[in-house]
XYZ file of N, CA and C in Angstrom:
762
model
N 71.267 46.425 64.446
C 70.199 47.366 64.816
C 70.788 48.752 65.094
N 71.778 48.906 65.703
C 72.271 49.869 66.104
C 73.339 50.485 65.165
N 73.696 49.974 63.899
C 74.316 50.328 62.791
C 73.111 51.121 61.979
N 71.590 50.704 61.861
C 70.954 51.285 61.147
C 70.325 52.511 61.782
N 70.362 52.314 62.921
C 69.728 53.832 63.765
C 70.804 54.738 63.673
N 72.082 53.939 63.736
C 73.397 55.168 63.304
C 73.216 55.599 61.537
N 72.837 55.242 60.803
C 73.050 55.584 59.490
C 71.496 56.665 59.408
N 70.804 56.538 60.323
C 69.640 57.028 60.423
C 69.695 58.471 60.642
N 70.282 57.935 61.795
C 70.716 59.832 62.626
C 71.546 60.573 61.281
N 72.734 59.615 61.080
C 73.761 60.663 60.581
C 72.865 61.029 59.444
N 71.869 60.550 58.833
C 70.897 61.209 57.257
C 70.446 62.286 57.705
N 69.950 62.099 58.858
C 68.574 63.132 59.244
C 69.122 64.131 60.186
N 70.628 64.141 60.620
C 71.296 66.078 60.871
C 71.566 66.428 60.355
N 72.088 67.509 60.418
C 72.896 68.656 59.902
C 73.721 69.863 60.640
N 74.230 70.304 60.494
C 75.420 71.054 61.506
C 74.373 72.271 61.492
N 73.976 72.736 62.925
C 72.820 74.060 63.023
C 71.981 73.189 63.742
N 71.560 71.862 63.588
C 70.183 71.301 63.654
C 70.453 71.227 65.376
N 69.152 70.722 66.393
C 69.147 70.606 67.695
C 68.565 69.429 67.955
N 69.594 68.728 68.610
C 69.650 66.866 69.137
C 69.392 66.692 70.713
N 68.335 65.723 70.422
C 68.419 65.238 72.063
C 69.495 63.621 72.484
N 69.710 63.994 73.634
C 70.513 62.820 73.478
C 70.398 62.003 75.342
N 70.949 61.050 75.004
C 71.388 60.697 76.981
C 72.743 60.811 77.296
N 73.724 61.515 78.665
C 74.591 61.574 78.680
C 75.136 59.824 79.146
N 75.930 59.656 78.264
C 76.621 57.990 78.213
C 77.632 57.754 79.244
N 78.979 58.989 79.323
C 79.842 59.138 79.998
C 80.806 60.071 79.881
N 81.455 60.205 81.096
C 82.235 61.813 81.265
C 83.737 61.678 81.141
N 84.118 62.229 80.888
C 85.846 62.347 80.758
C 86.031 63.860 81.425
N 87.915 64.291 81.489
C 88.338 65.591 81.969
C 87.832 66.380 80.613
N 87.421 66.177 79.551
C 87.796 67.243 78.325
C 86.312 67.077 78.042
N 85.509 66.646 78.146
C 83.863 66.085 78.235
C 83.118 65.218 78.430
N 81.942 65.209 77.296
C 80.680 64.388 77.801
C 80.611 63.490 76.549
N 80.237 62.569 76.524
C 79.629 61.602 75.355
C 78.268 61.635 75.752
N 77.338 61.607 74.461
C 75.837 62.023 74.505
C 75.591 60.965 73.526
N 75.148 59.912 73.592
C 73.673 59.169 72.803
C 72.850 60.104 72.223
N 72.816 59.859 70.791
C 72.223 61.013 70.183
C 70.950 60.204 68.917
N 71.523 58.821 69.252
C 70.731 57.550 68.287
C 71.758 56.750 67.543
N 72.489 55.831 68.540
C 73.349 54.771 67.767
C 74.614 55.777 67.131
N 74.560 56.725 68.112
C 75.705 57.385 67.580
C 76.016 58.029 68.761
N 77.772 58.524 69.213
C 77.688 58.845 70.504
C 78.564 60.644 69.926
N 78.022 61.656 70.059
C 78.517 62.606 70.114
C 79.543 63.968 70.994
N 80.689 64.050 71.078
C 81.055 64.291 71.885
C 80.810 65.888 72.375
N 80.276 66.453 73.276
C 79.995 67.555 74.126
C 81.336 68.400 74.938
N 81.999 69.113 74.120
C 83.578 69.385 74.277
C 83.233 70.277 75.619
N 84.172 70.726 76.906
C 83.951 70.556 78.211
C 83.245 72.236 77.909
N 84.553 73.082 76.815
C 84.453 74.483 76.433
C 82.969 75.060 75.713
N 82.204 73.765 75.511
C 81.277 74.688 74.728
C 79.990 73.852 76.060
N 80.271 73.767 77.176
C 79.261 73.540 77.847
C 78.413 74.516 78.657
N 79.412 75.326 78.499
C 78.859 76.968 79.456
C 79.565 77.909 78.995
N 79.383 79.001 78.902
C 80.004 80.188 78.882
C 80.850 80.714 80.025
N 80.141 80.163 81.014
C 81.280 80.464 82.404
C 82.607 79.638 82.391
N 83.158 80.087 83.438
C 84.390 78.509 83.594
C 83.980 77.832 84.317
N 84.163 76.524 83.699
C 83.809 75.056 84.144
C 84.738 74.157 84.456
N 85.235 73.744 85.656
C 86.748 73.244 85.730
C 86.264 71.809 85.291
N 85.121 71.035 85.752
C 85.172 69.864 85.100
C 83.751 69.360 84.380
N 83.506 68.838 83.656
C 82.118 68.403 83.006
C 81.062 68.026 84.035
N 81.396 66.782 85.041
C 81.097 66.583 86.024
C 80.331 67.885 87.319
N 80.186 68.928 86.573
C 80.198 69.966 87.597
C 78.577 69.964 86.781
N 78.800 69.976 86.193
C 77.020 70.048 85.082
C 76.261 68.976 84.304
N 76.832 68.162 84.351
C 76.108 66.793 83.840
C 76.429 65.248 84.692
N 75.833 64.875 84.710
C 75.864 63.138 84.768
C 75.464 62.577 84.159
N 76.282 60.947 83.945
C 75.498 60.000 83.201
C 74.108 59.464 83.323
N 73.984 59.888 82.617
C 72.097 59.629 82.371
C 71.406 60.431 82.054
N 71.745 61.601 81.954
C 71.030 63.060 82.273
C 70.847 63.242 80.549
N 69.317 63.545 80.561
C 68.924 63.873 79.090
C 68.981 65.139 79.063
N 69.779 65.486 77.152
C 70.218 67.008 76.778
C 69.546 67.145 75.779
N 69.758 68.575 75.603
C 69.129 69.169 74.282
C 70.792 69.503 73.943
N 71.361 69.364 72.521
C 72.434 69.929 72.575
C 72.629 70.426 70.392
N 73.300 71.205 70.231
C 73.291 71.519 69.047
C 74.569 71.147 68.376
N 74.405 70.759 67.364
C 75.268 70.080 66.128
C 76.713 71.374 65.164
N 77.605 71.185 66.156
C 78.241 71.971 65.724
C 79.423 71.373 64.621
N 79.452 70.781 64.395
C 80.337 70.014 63.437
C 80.011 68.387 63.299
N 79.798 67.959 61.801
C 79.908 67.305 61.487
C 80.657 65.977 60.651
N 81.082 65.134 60.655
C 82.015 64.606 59.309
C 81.199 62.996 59.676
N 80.300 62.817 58.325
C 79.708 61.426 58.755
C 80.161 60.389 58.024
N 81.867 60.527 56.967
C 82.380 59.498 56.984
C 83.024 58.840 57.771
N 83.487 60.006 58.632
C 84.327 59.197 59.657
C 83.406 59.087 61.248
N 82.121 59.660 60.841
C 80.705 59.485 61.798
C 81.312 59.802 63.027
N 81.597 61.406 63.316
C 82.153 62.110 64.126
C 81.409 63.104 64.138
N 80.703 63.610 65.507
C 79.614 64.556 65.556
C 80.452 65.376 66.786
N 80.249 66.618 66.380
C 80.606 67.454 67.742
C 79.357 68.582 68.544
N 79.045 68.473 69.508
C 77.891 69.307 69.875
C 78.337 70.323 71.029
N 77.108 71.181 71.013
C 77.599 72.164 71.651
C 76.106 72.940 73.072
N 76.262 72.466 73.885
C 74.597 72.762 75.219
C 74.882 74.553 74.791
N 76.016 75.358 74.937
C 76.106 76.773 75.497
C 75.448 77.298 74.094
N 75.807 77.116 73.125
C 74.981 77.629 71.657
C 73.819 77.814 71.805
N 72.680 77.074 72.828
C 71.078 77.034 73.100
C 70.924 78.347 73.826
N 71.736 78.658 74.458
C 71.956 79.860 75.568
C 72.397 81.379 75.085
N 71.657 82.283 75.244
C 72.332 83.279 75.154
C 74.162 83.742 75.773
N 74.587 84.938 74.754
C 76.240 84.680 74.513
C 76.079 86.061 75.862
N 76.364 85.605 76.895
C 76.309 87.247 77.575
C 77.261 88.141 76.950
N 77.993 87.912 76.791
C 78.935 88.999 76.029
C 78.448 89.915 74.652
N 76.870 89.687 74.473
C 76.294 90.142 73.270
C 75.832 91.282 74.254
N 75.144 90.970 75.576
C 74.414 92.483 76.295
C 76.041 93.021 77.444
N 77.391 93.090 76.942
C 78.298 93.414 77.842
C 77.983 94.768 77.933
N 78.124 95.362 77.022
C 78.126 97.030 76.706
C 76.995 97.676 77.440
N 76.008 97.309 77.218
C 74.524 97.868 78.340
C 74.754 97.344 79.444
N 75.319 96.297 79.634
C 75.499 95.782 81.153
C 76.879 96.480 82.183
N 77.561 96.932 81.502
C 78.787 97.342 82.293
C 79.431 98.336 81.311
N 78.639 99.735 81.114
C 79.067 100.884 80.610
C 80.691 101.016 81.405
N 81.493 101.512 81.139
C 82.703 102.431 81.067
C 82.102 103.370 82.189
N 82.903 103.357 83.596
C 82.799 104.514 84.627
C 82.114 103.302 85.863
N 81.295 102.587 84.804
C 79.962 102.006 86.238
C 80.941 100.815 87.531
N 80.295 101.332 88.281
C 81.093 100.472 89.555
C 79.629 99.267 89.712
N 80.392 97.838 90.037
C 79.836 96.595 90.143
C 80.774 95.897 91.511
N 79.965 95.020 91.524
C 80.536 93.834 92.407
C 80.545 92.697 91.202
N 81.619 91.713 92.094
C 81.914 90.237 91.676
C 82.652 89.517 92.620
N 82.868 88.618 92.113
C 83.641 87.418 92.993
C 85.195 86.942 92.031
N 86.089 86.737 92.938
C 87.193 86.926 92.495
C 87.211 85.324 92.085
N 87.955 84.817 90.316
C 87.574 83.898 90.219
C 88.718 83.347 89.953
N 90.167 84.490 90.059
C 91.098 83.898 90.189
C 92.237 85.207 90.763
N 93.532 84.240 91.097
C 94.404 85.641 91.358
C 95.939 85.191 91.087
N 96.015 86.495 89.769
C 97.788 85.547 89.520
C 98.378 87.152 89.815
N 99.859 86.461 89.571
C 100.845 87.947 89.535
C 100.620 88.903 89.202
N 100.348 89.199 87.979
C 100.045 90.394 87.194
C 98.656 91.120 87.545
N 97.915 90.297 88.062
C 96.124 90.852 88.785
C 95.540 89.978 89.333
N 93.972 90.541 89.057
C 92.978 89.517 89.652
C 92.154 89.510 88.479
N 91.441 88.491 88.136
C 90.075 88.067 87.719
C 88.732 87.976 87.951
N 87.766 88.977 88.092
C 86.504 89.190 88.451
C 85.504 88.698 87.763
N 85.001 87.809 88.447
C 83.650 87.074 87.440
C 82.330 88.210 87.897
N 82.388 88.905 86.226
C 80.963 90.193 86.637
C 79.593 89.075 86.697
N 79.528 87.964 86.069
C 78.388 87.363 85.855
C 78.867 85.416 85.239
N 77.888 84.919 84.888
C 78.368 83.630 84.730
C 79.142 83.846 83.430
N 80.120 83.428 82.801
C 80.513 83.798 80.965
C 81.400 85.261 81.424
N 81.180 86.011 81.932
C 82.067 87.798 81.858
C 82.655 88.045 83.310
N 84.354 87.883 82.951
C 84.976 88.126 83.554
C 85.865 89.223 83.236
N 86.203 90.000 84.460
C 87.402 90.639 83.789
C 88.280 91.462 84.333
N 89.538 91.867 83.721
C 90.487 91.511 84.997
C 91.472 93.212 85.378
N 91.793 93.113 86.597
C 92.155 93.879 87.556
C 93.759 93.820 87.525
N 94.170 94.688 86.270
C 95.325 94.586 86.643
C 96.225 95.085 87.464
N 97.686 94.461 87.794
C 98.147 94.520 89.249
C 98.427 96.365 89.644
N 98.561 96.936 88.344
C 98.611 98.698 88.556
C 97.632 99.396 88.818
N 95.923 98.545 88.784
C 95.232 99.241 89.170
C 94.403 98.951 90.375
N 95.361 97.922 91.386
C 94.340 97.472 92.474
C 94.583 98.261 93.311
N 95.749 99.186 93.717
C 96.392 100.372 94.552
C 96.892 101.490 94.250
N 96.602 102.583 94.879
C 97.676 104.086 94.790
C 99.076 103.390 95.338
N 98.949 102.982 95.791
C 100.951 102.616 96.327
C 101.341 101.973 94.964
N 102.663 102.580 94.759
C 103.641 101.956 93.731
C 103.970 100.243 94.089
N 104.062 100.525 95.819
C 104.578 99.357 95.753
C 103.667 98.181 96.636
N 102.548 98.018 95.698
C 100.843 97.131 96.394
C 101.867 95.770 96.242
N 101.399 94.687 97.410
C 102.379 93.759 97.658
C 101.444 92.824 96.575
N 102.216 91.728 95.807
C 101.913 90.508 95.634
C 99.933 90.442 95.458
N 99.484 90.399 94.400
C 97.790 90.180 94.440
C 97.693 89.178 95.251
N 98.518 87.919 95.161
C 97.993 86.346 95.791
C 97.980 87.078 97.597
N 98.841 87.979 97.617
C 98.742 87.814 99.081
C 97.781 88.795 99.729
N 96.889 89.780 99.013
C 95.729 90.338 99.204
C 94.446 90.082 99.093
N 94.260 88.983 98.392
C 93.464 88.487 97.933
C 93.387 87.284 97.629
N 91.932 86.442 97.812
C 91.764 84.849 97.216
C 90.641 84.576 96.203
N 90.519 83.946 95.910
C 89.662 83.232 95.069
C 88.509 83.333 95.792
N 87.217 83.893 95.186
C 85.545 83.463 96.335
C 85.374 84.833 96.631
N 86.365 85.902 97.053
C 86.574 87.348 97.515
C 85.267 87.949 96.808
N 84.546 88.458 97.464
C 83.401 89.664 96.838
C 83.737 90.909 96.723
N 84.239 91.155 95.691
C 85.138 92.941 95.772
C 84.420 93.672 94.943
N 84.189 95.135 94.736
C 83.892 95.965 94.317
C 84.844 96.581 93.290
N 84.234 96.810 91.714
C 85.198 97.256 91.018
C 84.757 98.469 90.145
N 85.513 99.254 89.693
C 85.357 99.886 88.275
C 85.635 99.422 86.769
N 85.038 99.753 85.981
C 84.880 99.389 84.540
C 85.664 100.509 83.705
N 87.060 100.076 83.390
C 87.847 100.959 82.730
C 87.622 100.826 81.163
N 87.367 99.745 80.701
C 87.473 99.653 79.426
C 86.818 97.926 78.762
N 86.077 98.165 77.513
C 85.215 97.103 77.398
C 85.854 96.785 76.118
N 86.023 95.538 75.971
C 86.368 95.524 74.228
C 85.596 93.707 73.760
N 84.562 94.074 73.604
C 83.671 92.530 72.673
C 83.848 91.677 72.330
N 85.264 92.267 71.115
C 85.567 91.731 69.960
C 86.777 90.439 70.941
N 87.403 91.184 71.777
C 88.419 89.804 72.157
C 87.808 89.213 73.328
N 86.194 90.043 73.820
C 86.231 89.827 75.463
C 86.612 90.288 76.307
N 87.398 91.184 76.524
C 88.010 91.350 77.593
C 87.794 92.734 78.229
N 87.430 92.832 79.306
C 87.302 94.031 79.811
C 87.687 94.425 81.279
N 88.514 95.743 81.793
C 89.646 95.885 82.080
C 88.830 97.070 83.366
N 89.472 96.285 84.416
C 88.659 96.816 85.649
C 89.527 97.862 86.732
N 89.796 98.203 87.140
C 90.249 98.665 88.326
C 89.710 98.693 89.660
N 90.496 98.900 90.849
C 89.975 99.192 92.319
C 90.787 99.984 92.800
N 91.320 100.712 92.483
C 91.938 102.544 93.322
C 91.555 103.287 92.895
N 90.564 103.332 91.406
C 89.818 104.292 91.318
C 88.508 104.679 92.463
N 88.109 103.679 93.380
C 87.076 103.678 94.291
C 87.535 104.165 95.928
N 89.329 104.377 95.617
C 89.954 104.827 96.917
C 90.120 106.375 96.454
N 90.722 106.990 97.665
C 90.953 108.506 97.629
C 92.282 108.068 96.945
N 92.589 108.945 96.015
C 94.451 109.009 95.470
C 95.059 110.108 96.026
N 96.128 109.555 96.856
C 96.710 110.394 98.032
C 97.531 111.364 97.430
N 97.901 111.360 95.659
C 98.455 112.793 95.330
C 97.541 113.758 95.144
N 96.039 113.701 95.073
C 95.611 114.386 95.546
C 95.264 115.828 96.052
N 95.625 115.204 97.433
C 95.688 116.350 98.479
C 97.145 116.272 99.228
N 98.156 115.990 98.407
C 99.555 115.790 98.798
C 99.786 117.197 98.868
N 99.396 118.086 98.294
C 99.818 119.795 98.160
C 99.713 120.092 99.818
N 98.124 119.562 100.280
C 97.457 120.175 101.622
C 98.321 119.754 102.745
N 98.950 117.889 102.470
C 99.484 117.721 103.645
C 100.672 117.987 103.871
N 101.353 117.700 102.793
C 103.216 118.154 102.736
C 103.442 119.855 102.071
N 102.986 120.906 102.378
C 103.299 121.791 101.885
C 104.254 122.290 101.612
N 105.148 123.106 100.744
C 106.541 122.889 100.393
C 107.138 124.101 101.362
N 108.208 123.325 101.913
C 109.042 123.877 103.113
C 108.782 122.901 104.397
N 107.863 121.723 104.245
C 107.573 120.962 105.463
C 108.978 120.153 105.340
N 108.582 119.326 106.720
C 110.507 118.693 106.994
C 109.769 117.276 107.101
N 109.475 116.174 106.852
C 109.034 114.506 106.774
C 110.878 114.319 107.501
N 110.331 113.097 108.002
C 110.899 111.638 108.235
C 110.487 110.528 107.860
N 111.914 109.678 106.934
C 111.264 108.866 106.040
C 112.615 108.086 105.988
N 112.661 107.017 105.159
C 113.140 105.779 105.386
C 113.411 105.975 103.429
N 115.098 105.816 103.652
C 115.157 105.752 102.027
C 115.092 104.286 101.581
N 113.870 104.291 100.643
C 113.943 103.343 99.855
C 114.347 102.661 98.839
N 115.393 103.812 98.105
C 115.688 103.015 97.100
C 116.978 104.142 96.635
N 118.185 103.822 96.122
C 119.556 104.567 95.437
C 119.731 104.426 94.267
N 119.801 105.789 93.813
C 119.855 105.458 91.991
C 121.009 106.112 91.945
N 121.638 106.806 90.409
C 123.114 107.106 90.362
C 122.456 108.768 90.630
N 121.533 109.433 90.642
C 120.871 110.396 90.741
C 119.985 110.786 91.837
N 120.402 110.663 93.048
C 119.612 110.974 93.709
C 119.063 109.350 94.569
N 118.429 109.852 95.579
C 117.705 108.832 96.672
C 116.337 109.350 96.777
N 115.575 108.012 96.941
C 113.967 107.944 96.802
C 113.451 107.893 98.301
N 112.877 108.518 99.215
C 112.523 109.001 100.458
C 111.223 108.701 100.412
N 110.639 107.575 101.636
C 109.233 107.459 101.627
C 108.805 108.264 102.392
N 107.354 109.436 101.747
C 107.183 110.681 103.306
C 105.957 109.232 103.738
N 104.756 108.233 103.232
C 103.806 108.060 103.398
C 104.172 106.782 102.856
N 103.096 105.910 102.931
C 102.958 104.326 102.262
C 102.584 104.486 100.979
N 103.186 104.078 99.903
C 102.713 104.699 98.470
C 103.491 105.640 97.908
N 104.026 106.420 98.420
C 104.244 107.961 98.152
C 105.996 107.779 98.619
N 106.655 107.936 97.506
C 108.290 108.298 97.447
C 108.354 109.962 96.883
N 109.372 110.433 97.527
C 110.158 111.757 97.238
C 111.353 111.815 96.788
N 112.102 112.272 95.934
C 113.672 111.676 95.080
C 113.906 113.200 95.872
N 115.523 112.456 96.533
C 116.327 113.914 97.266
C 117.411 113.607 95.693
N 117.661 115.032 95.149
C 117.954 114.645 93.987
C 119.776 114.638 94.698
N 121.179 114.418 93.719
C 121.945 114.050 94.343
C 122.805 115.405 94.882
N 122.385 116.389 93.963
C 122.882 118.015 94.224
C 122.025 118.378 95.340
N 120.772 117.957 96.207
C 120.489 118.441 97.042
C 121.013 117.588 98.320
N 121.942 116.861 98.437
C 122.154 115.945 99.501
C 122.557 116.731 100.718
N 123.563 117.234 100.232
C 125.122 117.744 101.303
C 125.588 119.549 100.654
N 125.466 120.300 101.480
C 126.208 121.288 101.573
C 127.274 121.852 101.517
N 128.172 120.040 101.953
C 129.579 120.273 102.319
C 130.613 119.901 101.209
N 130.034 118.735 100.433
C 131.225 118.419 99.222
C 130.202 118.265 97.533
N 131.156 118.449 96.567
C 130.190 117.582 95.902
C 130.069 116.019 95.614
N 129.031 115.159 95.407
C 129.010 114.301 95.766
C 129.130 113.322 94.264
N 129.824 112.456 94.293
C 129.852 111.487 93.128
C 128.359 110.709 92.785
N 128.539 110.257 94.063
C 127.089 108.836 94.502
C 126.977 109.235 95.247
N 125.284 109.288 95.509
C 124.287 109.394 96.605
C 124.815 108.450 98.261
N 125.483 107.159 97.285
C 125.890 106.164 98.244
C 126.849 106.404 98.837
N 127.178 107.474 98.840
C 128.690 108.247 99.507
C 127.952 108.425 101.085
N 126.819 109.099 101.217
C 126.381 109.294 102.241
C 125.128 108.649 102.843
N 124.341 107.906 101.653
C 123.134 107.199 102.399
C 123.046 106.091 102.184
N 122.468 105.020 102.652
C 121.966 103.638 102.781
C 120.827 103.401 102.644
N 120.557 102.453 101.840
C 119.017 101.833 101.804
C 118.341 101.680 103.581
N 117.393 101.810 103.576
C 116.421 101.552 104.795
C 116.838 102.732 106.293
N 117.903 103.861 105.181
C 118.125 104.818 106.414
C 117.132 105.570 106.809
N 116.960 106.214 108.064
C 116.086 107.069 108.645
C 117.121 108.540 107.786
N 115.330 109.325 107.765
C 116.765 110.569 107.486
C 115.291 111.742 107.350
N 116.026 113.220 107.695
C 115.067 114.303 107.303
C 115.213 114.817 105.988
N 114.159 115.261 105.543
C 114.427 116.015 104.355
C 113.171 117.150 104.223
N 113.202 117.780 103.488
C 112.564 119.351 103.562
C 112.000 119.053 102.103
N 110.509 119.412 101.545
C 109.675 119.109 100.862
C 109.965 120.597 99.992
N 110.615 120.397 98.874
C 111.008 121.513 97.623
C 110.097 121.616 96.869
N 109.296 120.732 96.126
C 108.406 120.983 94.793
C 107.528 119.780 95.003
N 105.999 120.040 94.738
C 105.239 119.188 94.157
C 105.050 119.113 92.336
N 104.422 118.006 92.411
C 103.712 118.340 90.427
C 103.018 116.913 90.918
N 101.575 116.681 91.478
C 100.749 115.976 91.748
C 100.220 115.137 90.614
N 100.042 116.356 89.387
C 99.770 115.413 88.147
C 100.584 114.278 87.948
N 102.331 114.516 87.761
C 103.081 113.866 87.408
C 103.581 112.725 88.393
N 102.697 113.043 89.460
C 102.797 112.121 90.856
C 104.600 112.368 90.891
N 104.994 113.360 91.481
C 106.181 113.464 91.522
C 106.783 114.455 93.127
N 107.547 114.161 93.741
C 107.942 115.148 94.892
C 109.018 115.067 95.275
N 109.772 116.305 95.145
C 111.220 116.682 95.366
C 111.325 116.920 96.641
């Protein structure tokens, strides 16, 4: 009986066509769907457009579907279907939905090294990379600013369809402290600052959080000339120095 309702079905689809079925049972990678003496598998990726960590999050056994016929082979009577195909592709209205400039909210839907991941909507995410979540050069670690669930506010740097992906920032929504670096360090002011870092050229002087100043290595000392910077300074030294040149564009201060 159930050999002829299978020879039945497989006559009467076709790959495009729309099947109802009962969900049979779930696995990590999907769903098996009763579709008529034939069990079709519901792959986990074409169940939503959003991320779906497990099938189980949207179906149970028993639960009647509408689902569409995305591949067929009925010698070897292997059907593949697809629920998200019934659904609009959000990524078709991205462009009207999140112009270039427009600031949104989302929820952070993940957070690795390199950034964060902003889910703008169910299906459109997109991500915050680690150079644009701060004006400081040196913004600590994303994992440790942020978690997963986070409701943050972002900008829309750049949209692209064709791969998906669209490229957000969050220091565009802060003040950028080069700025008005002219107003606060005017040149001839004297900072105290903590060298952060020794190159063969000079030492990098923090006046602010974010904000390094290179004492270049000809401006060190008065008294000799100097080979290495490391002749006279140490990482994490306290030290004065006198503010010579801005170029704010180039985010740069001597």
């Amino acid at each position: 009986e159930i050999n002829a309702q299978k020879s039945e079905t497989l006559n009467k689809i076709d790959i495009g066509y729309v099947v109802e079925g009962t969900v049979k049972n779930l696995t990590e990678y999907g769903a098996f769907v009763d579709i008529g003496g034939i069990d079709g598998l519901l792959h986990v990726t074409d169940m939503s457009w959003g991320r779906l960590h497990h099938p189980a999050d949207m179906f149970k056994v028993g639960d009647h579907v509408q689902a569409k016929v995305l591949k067929l082979d009925r010698e070897k009577e292997k059907v593949s279907l697809g629920y998200k195909q019934l659904l609009p592709d959000p990524w078709s209205t991205v462009i009207e939905m999140y112009p270039v400039n427009s600031k949104v909210k989302g929820k952070i839907s993940s957070v690795t090294e390199y950034g964060i991941f902003v889910e703008l909507e169910p299906g459109v995410e997109g991500l915050v990379h680690v150079s644009e979540i701060s004006w400081s050069k040196r913004s600590a670690s994303p994992k440790r600013l942020y978690n997963k669930g986070d409701e943050v506010e972002v900008q829309v740097l750049g949209v692209d369809t064709e791969e998906k992906r669209i490229s957000l920032g969050m220091k565009q929504l802060q003040e950028n402290p080069w700025d008005s670096i002219a107003s606060r360090y005017p040149i001839g002011t004297k900072i105290r600052g903590k060298v952060r870092n020794i190159t063969d050229f000079g030492a990098f002087v923090e006046v602010e959080d974010g904000i390094d100043g290179l004492v270049h290595v000809s401006d060190i000392t008065w008294a000799k000339k100097l080979k290495h910077p490391k002749e006279l300074l140490k990482k994490d030294q306290e030290v004065e120095a006198v503010v010579t040149n801005i170029d704010s564009h180039g985010q740069r201060l001597s």
